[in-house]
Each structure stands twice: as C-alpha cells, then as structure tokens.
mmCIF file of C-alpha atoms and ligand atoms in Angstrom:
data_model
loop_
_atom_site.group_PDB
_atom_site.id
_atom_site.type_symbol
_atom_site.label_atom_id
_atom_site.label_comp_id
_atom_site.label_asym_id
_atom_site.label_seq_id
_atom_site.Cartn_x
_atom_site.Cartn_y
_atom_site.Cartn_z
ATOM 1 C CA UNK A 1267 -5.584 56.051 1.619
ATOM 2 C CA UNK A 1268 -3.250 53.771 0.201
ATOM 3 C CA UNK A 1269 -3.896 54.015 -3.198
ATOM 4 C CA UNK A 1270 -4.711 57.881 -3.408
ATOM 5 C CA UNK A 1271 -2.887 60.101 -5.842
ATOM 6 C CA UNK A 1272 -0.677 61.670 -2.930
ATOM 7 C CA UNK A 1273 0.613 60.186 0.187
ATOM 8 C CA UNK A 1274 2.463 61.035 2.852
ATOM 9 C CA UNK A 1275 5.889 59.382 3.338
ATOM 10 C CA UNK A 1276 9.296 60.141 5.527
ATOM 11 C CA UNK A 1277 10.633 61.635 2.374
ATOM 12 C CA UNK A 1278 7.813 64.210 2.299
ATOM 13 C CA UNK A 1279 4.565 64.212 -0.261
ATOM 14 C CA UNK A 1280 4.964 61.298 -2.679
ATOM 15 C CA UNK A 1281 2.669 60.155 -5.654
ATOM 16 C CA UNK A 1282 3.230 56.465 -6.142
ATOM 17 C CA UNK A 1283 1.415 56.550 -9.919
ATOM 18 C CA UNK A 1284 3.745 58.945 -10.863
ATOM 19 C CA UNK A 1285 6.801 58.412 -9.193
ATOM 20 C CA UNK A 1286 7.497 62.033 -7.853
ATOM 21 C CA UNK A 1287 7.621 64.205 -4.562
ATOM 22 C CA UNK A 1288 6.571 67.498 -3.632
ATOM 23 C CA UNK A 1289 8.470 69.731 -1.709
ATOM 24 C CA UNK A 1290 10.603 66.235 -0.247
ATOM 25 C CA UNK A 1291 12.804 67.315 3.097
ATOM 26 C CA UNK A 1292 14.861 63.878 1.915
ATOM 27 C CA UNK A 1293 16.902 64.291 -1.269
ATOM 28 C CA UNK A 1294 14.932 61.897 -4.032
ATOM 29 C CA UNK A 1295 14.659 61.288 -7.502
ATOM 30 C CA UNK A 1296 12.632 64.056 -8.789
ATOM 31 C CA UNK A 1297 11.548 66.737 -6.732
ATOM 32 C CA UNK A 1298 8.812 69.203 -7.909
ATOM 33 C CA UNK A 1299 9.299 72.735 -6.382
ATOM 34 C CA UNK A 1300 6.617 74.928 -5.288
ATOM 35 C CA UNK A 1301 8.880 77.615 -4.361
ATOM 36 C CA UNK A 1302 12.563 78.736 -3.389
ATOM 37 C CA UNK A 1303 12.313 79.031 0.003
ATOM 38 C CA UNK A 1304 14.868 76.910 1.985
ATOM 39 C CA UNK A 1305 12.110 74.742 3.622
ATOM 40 C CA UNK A 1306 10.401 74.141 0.768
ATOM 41 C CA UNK A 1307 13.546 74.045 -2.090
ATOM 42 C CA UNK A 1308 16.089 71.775 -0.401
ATOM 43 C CA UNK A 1309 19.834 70.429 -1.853
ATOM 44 C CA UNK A 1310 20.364 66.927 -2.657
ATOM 45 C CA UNK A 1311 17.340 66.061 -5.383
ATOM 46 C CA UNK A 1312 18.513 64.805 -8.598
ATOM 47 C CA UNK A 1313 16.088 66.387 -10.740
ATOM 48 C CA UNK A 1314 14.015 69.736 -10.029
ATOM 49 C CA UNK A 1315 10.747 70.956 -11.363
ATOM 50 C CA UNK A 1316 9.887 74.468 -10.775
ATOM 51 C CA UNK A 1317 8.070 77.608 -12.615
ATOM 52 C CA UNK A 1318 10.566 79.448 -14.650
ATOM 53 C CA UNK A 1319 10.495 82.343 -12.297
ATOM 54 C CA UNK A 1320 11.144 80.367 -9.601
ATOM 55 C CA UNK A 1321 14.364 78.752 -10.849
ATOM 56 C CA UNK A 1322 16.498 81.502 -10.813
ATOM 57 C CA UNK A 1323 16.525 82.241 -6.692
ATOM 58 C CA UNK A 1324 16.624 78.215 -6.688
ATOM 59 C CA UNK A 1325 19.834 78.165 -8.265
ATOM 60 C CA UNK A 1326 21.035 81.169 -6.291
ATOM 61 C CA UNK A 1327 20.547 79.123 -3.161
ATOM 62 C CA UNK A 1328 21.283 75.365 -4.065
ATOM 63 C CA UNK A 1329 24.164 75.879 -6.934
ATOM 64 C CA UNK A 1330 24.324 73.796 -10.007
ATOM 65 C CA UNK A 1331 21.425 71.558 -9.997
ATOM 66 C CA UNK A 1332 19.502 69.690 -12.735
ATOM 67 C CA UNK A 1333 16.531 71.550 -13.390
ATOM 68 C CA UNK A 1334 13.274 71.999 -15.472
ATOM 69 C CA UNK A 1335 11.431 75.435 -15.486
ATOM 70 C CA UNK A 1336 7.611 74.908 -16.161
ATOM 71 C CA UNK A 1337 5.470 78.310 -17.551
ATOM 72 C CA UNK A 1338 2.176 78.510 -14.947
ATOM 73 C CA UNK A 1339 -1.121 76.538 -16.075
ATOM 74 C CA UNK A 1340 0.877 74.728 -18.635
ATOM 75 C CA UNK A 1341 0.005 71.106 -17.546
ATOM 76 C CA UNK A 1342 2.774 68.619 -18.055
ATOM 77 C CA UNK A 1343 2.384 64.674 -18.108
ATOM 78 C CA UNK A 1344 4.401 62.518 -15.561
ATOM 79 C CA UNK A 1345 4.406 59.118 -15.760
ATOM 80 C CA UNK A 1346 0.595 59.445 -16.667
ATOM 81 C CA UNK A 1347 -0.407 61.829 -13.946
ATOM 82 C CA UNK A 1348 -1.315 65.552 -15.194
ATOM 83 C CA UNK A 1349 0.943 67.900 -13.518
ATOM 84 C CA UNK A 1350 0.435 71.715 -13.412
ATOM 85 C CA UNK A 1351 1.685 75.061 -11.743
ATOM 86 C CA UNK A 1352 -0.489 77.719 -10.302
ATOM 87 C CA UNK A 1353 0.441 81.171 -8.961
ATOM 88 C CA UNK A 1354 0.164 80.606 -5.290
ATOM 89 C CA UNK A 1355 1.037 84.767 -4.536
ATOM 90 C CA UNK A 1356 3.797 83.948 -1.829
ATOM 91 C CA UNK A 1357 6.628 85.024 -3.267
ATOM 92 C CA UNK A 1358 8.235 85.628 -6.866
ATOM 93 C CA UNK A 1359 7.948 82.506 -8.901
ATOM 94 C CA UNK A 1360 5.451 80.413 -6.223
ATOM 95 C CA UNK A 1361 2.998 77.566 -7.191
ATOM 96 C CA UNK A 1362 0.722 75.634 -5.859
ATOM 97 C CA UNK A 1363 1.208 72.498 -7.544
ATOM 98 C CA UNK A 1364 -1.941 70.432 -8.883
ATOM 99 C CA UNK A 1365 -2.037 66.768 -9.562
ATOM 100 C CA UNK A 1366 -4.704 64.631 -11.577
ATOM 101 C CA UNK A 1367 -5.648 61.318 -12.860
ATOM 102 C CA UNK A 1368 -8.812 60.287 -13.966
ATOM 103 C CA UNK A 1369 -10.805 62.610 -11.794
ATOM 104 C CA UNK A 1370 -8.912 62.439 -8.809
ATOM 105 C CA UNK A 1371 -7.401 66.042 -8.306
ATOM 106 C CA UNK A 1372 -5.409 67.418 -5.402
ATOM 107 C CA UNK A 1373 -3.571 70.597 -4.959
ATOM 108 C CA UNK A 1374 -0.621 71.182 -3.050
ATOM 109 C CA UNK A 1375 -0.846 74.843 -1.437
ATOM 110 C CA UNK A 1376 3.156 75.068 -0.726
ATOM 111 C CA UNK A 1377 2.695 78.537 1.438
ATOM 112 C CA UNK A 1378 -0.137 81.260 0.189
ATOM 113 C CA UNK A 1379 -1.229 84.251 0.438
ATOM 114 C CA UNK A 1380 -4.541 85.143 -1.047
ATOM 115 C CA UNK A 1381 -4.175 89.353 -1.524
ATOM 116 C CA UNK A 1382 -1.943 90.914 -4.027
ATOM 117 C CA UNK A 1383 1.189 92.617 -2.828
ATOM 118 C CA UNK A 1384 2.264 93.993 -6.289
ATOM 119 C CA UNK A 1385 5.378 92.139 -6.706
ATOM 120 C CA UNK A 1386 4.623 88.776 -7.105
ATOM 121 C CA UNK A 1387 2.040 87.116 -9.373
ATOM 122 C CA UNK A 1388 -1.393 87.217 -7.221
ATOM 123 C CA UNK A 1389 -3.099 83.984 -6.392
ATOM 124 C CA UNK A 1390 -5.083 81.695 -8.636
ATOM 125 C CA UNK A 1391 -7.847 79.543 -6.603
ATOM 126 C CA UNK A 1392 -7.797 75.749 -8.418
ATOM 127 C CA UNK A 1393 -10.760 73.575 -7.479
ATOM 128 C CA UNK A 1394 -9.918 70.113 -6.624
ATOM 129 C CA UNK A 1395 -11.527 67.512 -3.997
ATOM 130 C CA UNK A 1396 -8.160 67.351 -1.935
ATOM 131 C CA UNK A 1397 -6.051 70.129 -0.945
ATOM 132 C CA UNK A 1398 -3.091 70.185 1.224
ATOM 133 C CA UNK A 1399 -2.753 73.645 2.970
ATOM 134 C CA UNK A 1400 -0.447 75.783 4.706
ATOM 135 C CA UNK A 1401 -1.656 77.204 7.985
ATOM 136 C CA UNK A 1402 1.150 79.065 9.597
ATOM 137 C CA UNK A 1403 -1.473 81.912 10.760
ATOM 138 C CA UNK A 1404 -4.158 79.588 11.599
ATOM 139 C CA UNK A 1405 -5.797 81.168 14.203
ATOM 140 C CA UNK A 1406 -8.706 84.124 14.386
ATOM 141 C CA UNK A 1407 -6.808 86.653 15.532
ATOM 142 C CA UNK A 1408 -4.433 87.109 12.477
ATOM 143 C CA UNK A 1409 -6.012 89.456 10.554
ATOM 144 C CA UNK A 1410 -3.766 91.180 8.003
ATOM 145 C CA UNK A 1411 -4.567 94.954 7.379
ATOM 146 C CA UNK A 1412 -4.342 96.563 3.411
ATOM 147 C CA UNK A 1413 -0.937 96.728 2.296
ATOM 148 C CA UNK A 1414 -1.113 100.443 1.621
ATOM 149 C CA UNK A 1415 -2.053 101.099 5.629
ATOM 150 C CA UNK A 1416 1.337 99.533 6.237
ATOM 151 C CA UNK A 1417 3.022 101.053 3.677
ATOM 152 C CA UNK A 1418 2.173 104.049 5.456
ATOM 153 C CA UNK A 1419 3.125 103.458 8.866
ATOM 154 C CA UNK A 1420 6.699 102.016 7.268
ATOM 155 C CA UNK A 1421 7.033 105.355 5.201
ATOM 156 C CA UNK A 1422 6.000 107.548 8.814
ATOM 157 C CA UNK A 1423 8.584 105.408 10.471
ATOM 158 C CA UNK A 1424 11.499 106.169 8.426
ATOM 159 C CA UNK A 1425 9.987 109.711 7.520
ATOM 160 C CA UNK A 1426 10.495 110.890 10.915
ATOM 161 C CA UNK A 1427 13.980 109.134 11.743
ATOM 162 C CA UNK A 1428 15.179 110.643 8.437
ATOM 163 C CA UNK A 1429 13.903 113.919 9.671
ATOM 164 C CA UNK A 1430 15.899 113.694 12.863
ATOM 165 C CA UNK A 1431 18.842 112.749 10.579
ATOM 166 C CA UNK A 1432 19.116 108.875 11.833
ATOM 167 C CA UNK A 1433 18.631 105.688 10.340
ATOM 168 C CA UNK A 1434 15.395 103.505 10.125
ATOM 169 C CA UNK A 1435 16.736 99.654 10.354
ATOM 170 C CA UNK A 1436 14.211 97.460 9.235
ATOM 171 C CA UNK A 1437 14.357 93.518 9.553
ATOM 172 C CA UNK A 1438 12.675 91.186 7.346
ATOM 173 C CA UNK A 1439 13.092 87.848 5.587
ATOM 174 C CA UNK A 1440 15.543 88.203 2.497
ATOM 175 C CA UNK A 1441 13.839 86.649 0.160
ATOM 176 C CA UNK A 1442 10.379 88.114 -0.850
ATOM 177 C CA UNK A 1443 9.417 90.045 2.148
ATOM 178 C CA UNK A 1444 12.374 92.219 1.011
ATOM 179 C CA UNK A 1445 11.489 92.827 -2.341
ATOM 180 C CA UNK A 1446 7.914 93.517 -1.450
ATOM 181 C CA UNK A 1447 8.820 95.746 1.442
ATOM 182 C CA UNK A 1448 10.836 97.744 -1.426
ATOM 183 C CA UNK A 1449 7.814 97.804 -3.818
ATOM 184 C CA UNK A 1450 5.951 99.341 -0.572
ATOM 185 C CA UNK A 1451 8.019 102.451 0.618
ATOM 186 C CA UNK A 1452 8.374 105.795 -0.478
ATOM 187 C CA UNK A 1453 12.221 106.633 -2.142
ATOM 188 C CA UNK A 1454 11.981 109.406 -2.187
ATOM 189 C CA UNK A 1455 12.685 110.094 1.368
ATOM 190 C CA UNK A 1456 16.170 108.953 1.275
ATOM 191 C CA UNK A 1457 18.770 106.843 0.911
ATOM 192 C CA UNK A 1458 17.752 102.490 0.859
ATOM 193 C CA UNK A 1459 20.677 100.246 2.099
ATOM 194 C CA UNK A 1460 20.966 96.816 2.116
ATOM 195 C CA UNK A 1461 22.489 94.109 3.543
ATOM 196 C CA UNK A 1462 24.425 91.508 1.672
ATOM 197 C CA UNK A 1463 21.987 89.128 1.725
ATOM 198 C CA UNK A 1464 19.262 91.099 0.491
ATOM 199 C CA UNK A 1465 21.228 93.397 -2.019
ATOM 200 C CA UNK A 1466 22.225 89.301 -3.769
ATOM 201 C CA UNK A 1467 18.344 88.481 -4.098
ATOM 202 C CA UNK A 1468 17.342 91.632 -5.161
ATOM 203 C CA UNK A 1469 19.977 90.970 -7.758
ATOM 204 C CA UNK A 1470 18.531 88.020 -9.043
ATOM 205 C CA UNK A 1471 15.141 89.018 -9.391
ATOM 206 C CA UNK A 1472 16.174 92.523 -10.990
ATOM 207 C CA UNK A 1473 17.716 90.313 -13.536
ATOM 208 C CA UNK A 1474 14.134 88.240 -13.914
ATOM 209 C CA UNK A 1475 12.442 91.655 -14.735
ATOM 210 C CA UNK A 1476 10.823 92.438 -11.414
ATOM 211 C CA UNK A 1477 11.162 96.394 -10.713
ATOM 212 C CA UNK A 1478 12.192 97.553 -7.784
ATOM 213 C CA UNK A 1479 13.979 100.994 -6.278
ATOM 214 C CA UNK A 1480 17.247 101.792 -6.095
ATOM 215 C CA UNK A 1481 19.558 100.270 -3.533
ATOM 216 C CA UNK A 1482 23.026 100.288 -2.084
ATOM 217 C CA UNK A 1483 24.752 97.409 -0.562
ATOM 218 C CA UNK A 1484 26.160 98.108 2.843
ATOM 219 C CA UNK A 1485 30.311 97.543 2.534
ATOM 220 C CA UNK A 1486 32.880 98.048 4.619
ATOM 221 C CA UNK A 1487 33.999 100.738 3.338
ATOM 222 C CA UNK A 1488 30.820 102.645 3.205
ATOM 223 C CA UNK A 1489 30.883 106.107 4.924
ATOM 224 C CA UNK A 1490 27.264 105.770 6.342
ATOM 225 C CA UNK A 1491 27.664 109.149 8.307
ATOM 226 C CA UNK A 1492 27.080 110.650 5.174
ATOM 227 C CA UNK A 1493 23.755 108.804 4.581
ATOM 228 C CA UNK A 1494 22.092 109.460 7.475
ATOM 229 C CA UNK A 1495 18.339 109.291 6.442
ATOM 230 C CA UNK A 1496 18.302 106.054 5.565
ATOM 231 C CA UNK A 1497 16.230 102.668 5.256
ATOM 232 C CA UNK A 1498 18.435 99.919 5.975
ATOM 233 C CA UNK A 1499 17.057 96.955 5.393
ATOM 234 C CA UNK A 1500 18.390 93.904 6.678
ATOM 235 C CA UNK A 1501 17.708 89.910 7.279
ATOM 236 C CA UNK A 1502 16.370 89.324 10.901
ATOM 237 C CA UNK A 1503 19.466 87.784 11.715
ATOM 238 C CA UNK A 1504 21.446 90.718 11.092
ATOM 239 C CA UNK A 1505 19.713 93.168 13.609
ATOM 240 C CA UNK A 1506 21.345 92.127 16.597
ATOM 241 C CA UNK A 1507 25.032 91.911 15.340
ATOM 242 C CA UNK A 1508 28.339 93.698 14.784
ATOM 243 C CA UNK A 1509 26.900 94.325 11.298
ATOM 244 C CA UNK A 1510 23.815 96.842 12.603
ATOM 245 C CA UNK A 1511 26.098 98.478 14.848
ATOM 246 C CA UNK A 1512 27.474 101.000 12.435
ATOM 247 C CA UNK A 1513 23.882 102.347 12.404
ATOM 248 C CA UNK A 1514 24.119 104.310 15.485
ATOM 249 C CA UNK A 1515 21.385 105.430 17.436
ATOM 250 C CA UNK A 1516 18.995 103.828 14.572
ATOM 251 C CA UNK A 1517 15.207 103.216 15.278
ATOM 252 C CA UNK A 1518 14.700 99.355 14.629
ATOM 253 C CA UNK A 1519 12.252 97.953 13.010
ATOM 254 C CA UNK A 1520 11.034 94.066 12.182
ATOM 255 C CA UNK A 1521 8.041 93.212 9.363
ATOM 256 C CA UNK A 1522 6.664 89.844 10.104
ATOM 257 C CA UNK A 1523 2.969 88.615 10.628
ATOM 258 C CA UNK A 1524 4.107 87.500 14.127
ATOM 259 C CA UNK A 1525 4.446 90.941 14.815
ATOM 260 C CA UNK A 1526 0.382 90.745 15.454
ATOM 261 C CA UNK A 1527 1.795 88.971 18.418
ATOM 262 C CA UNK A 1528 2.722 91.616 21.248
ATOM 263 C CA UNK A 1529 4.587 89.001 23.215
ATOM 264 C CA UNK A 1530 6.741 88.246 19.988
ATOM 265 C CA UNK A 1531 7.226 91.656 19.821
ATOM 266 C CA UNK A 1532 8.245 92.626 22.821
ATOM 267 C CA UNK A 1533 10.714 88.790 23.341
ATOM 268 C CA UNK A 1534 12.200 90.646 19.833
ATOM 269 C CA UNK A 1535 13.388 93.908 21.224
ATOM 270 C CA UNK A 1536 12.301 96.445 18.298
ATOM 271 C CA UNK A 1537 11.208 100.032 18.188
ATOM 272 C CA UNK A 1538 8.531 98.866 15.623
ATOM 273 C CA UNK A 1539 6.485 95.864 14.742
ATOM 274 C CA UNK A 1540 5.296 96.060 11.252
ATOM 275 C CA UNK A 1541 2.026 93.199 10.734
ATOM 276 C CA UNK A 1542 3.152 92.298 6.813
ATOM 277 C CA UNK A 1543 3.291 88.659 6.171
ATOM 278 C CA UNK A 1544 3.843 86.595 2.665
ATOM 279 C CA UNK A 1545 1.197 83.842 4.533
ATOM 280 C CA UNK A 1546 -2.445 83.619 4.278
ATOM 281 C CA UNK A 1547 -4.147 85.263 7.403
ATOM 282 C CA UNK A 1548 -7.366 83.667 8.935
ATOM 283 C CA UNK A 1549 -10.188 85.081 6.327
ATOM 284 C CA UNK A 1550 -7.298 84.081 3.121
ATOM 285 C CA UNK A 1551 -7.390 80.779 4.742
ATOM 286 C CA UNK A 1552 -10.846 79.827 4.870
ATOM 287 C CA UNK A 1553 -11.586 81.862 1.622
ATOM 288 C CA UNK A 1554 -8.674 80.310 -0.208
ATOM 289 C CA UNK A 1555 -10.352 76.886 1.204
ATOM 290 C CA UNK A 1556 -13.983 77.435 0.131
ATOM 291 C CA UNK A 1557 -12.357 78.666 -3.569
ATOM 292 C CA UNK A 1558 -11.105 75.006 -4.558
ATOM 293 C CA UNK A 1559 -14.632 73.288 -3.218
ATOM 294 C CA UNK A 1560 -12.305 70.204 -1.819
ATOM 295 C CA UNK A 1561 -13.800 68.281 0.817
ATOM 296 C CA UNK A 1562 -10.925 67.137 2.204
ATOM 297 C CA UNK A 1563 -8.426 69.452 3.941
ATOM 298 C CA UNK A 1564 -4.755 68.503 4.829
ATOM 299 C CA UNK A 1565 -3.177 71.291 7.238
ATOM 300 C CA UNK A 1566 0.585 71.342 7.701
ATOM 301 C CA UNK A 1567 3.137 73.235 9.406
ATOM 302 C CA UNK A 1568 1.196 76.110 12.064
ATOM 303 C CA UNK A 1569 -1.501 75.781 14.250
ATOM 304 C CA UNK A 1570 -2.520 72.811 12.389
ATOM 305 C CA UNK A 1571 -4.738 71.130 14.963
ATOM 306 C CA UNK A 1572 -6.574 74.539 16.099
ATOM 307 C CA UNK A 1573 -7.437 75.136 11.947
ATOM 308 C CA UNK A 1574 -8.373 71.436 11.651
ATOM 309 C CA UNK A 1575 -10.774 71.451 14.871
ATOM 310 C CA UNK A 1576 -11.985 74.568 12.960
ATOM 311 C CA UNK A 1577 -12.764 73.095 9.607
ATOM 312 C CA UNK A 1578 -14.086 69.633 10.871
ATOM 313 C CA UNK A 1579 -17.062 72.204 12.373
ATOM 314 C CA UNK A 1580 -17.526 73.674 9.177
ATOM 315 C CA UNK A 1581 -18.009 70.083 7.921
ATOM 316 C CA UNK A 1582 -14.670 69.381 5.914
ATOM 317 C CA UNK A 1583 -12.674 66.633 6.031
ATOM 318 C CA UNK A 1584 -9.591 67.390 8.059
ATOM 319 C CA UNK A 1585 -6.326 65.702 8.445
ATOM 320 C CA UNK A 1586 -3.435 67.091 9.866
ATOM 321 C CA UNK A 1587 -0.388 65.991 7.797
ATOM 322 C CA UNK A 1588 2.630 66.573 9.859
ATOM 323 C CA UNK A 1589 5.680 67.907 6.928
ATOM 324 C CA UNK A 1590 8.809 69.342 7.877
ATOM 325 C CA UNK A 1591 8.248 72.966 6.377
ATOM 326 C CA UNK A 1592 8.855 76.047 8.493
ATOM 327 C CA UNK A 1593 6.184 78.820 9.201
ATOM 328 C CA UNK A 1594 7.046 82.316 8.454
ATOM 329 C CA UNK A 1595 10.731 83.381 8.574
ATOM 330 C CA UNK A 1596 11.534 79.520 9.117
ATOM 331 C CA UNK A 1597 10.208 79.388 12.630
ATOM 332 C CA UNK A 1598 7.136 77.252 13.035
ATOM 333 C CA UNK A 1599 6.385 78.248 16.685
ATOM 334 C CA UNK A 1600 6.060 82.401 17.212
ATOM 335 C CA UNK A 1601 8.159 81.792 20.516
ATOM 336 C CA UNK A 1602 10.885 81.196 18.486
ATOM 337 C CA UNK A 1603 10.316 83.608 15.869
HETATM 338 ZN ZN1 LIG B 1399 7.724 80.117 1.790
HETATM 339 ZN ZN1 LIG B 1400 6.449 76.926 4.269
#
C-alpha cells in the first residue's frame, strides 16, 4: 500500500501525492476537516480546510486559526490530487471528504449517519473503490427507530413532568445532538433552558441560518421556580453537578445511541434513555457501504474488528485502520460512555 492515494501514518490519514492529512490527531501542515467535532477538528494545524458551514463551530472551538471554507461538491485541486466535500448528515456543516487521481478514488467517511434528522444537510452516498468508515455502532443490535417515534416519547416525557409542574433535564452532546434534539420537541409545552454550553452553539449556528426554537440560558440569577415546566437541556457532563441541582426533584433524561444499551443505561443513573444517535446504526452502515460500490473497506474507531469480520463474509476487503477518533459523545467504549 505504499504508494496508494491515502495512508495511514502516526499523524493520522496522510496523502503523500498531495501533501495533506485528514482529520490528523498531530498538528501538521494542512489539515482538511470533515467536521467540528473535537476528535475530528483538533488545535495546532497551520492551515484548515473545511465546508463553509462547518467553519463557524470550528472557530468557536479552536480560536483564531487559518482557514479555508470549501462549498459541498465543489472539487478543489491540491497539489494535483482532486479534492471534494460531501454532506456526510452527522452534524451541521459535515463531509465526507473524497480524494482522486487518475482513477484511484477514496472517500473518507469522518462519522455518518445515513437518515435525515432535519437539521443538518442529509447524506450524499459517493462511489469510490476505497472507503474509510466510521463504525461506532457496528454491531446488529443497533437499530435506530424513526426520528418522529422519539420525538414522541421526548415530548411524553417532558409533557407529563410539565404537567406535574417539574422539570424534564435532558442530557446530550452540545454540539449537534442539541440542536437536533431542539428541531425534535414540541415548544409549545413550555419553557426550553439551556446550559451554557449549549445556549453558545446554538448561538453560532442561529447565526449560520439554521432555525431552531426559542431558548433561555440558565444564569445565576435565574428564578427557575417560576419556570417550572421546563426542558432543560444540558451537556452530559453537566447532569451530575452543582449546576443540575437547582432543578429539584427533575426527571432526568440522557439521548445517546448507547442508550440501546440497558447496561449503559442503568451504569448512567437516568429516569430515561432516549435511543437518538448522530452515527450510522447497523442497516446505515452496510447500506451506506454497498452505496459507494468500494471493495475495500477501512473501519475505524467502534467495534471495528466485529464490522470487519462482518464485511470480509460479505466478500469486501476489510482493514481495520486503528485512528484516534472518539465514538459517540467522545467515548469509544459504551462502558465508558
Ligand atoms: Zn462527530
Ligand atoms: Zn468520530
């Protein structure tokens, strides 16, 4: 493999022709971006590539950094290699990030999901012969129901706690699973608080042009007693601390694929497990797999060898490509998440 278009280096995914990463964990020259995730869009590069939707979250996170924006399917040249950005339906902004020269075409997944969760622009299969994929839910049992079933149960949820006149404190991942979880409940049944950390992304992407409901930063000040009814929605992080604890009595909630996993849910200590995930479940995988008619299959970061074993029976070429990306909610392993 020494002279293919993409390799695999300490640095993270490297193509020698053109002399650029993807998605490097080490800072380097010039970094393309497939999205602003922390595990994905790391400090130290000296020169960023990323769509133009994702650059504003980017620069939220890592501060003043040099920076390109590139518009989606508008292929770019690099050093001689074709570079373009697809809509990989992860989170606002997200590519998957295709390479060619002469013939030779991979795509780089970054982190999928293949259904639409009307916030973020839905996935665009790209054939190519060799694709390097996510599998963070690679295993049969995740199995993602429709959005608006979970919508549902989320709106029930708070629905009742409002009724009862207490709070309905939901966890999730600040940015994107947020947002989405916004575009998915019902305002009209009260009151929607955020934390901090949400209420400064939602910010950002408001700005870009993505809609979403009204909400109110949590403060110090805030006389919460009078807003009893409410959705407070907060980074997992924040659940267990002094922060939540104003919330008295509130039903807690957390929205994560790993909530398929009873064990996770029960090590996490909520009321409610919510099954919504920004990741490609089992069926997105395969489907998402078959879509770009590549022979050869590169899994990273989840149950890589499991989904490898899988594909190498369904008579792909799989190698697992050990990266330093995080699963969902930056925790690889579901014990931890
Ligand atoms: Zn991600
Ligand atoms: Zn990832």
């Amino acid at each position: 493999m020494t002279d293919a278009l993409l390799t695999f280096t300490e640095a993270g995914i490297y193509c020698p022709r053109g002399d650029f990463y993807i998605d490097p964990w080490r800072p380097v020259d010039r970094a393309l971006i497939t999205h602003g995730h922390s595990d994905h869009a790391r400090p130290g590069h000296r020169r960023y590539l990323a769509t133009h939707a994702a650059l504003p979250v980017m620069r939220h996170r890592l501060g003043a950094i040099t920076a390109e924006g590139i518009a989606y399917d508008a292929p770019l040249d690099i050093n001689g290699v074709t570079v373009s950005f697809h809509p990989a339906g992860h989170i606002p902004g997200s590519a998957q990030i295709r390479v060619a020269h002469k013939g030779e075409v991979w795509v780089v997944s970054g982190d999928y999901k293949t259904t639409p969760d009307s916030l973020c622009e839905p996935f665009e299969p790209v054939r190519c012969q060799h694709f390097i994929t996510e599998c963070t839910f690679g295993l049969p049992v995740f199995k993602w129901a429709a959005q608006d079933s979970v919508a549902q149960e989320i709106n029930q949820w708070w629905a009742a706690q409002a009724q009862a006149g207490g709070y309905a404190l939901l966890g999730a991942y600040s940015l994107g699973k947020a947002q989405r979880l916004l575009r998915m409940v019902d305002p009209q049944i009260g009151p929607i608080l955020t934390h901090g950390a949400v209420e400064a992304t939602n910010a950002v992407l408001r700005a870009q042009g993505y809609a979403l409901p009204d909400t109110r930063q949590v403060t110090p000040d805030m006389d919460v007693k009078a807003l009893a009814g409410a959705l407070v929605l907060a980074p997992p992080a924040a659940l267990g601390s002094a922060w939540a604890k104003r919330f008295k009595g509130a039903s807690t909630g957390f929205a994560s694929g790993w909530m398929r996993l009873r064990g996770v849910r029960r090590r996490r200590g909520m009321d409610r497990g919510f099954v919504v995930s920004d990741h490609a479940d089992w069926d997105g995988l395969l489907w998402a797999i078959r879509q770009t008619g590549a022979e050869n299959i590169y899994p990273t970061h989840g149950y890589t060898d499991i989904f490898a074993r899988h594909l190498g029976s369904l008579g792909y070429q799989a190698r697992v490509v050990p990266t330093e990306f995080g699963g969902e909610d930056g925790a690889a392993d579901p014990e931890a998440a």
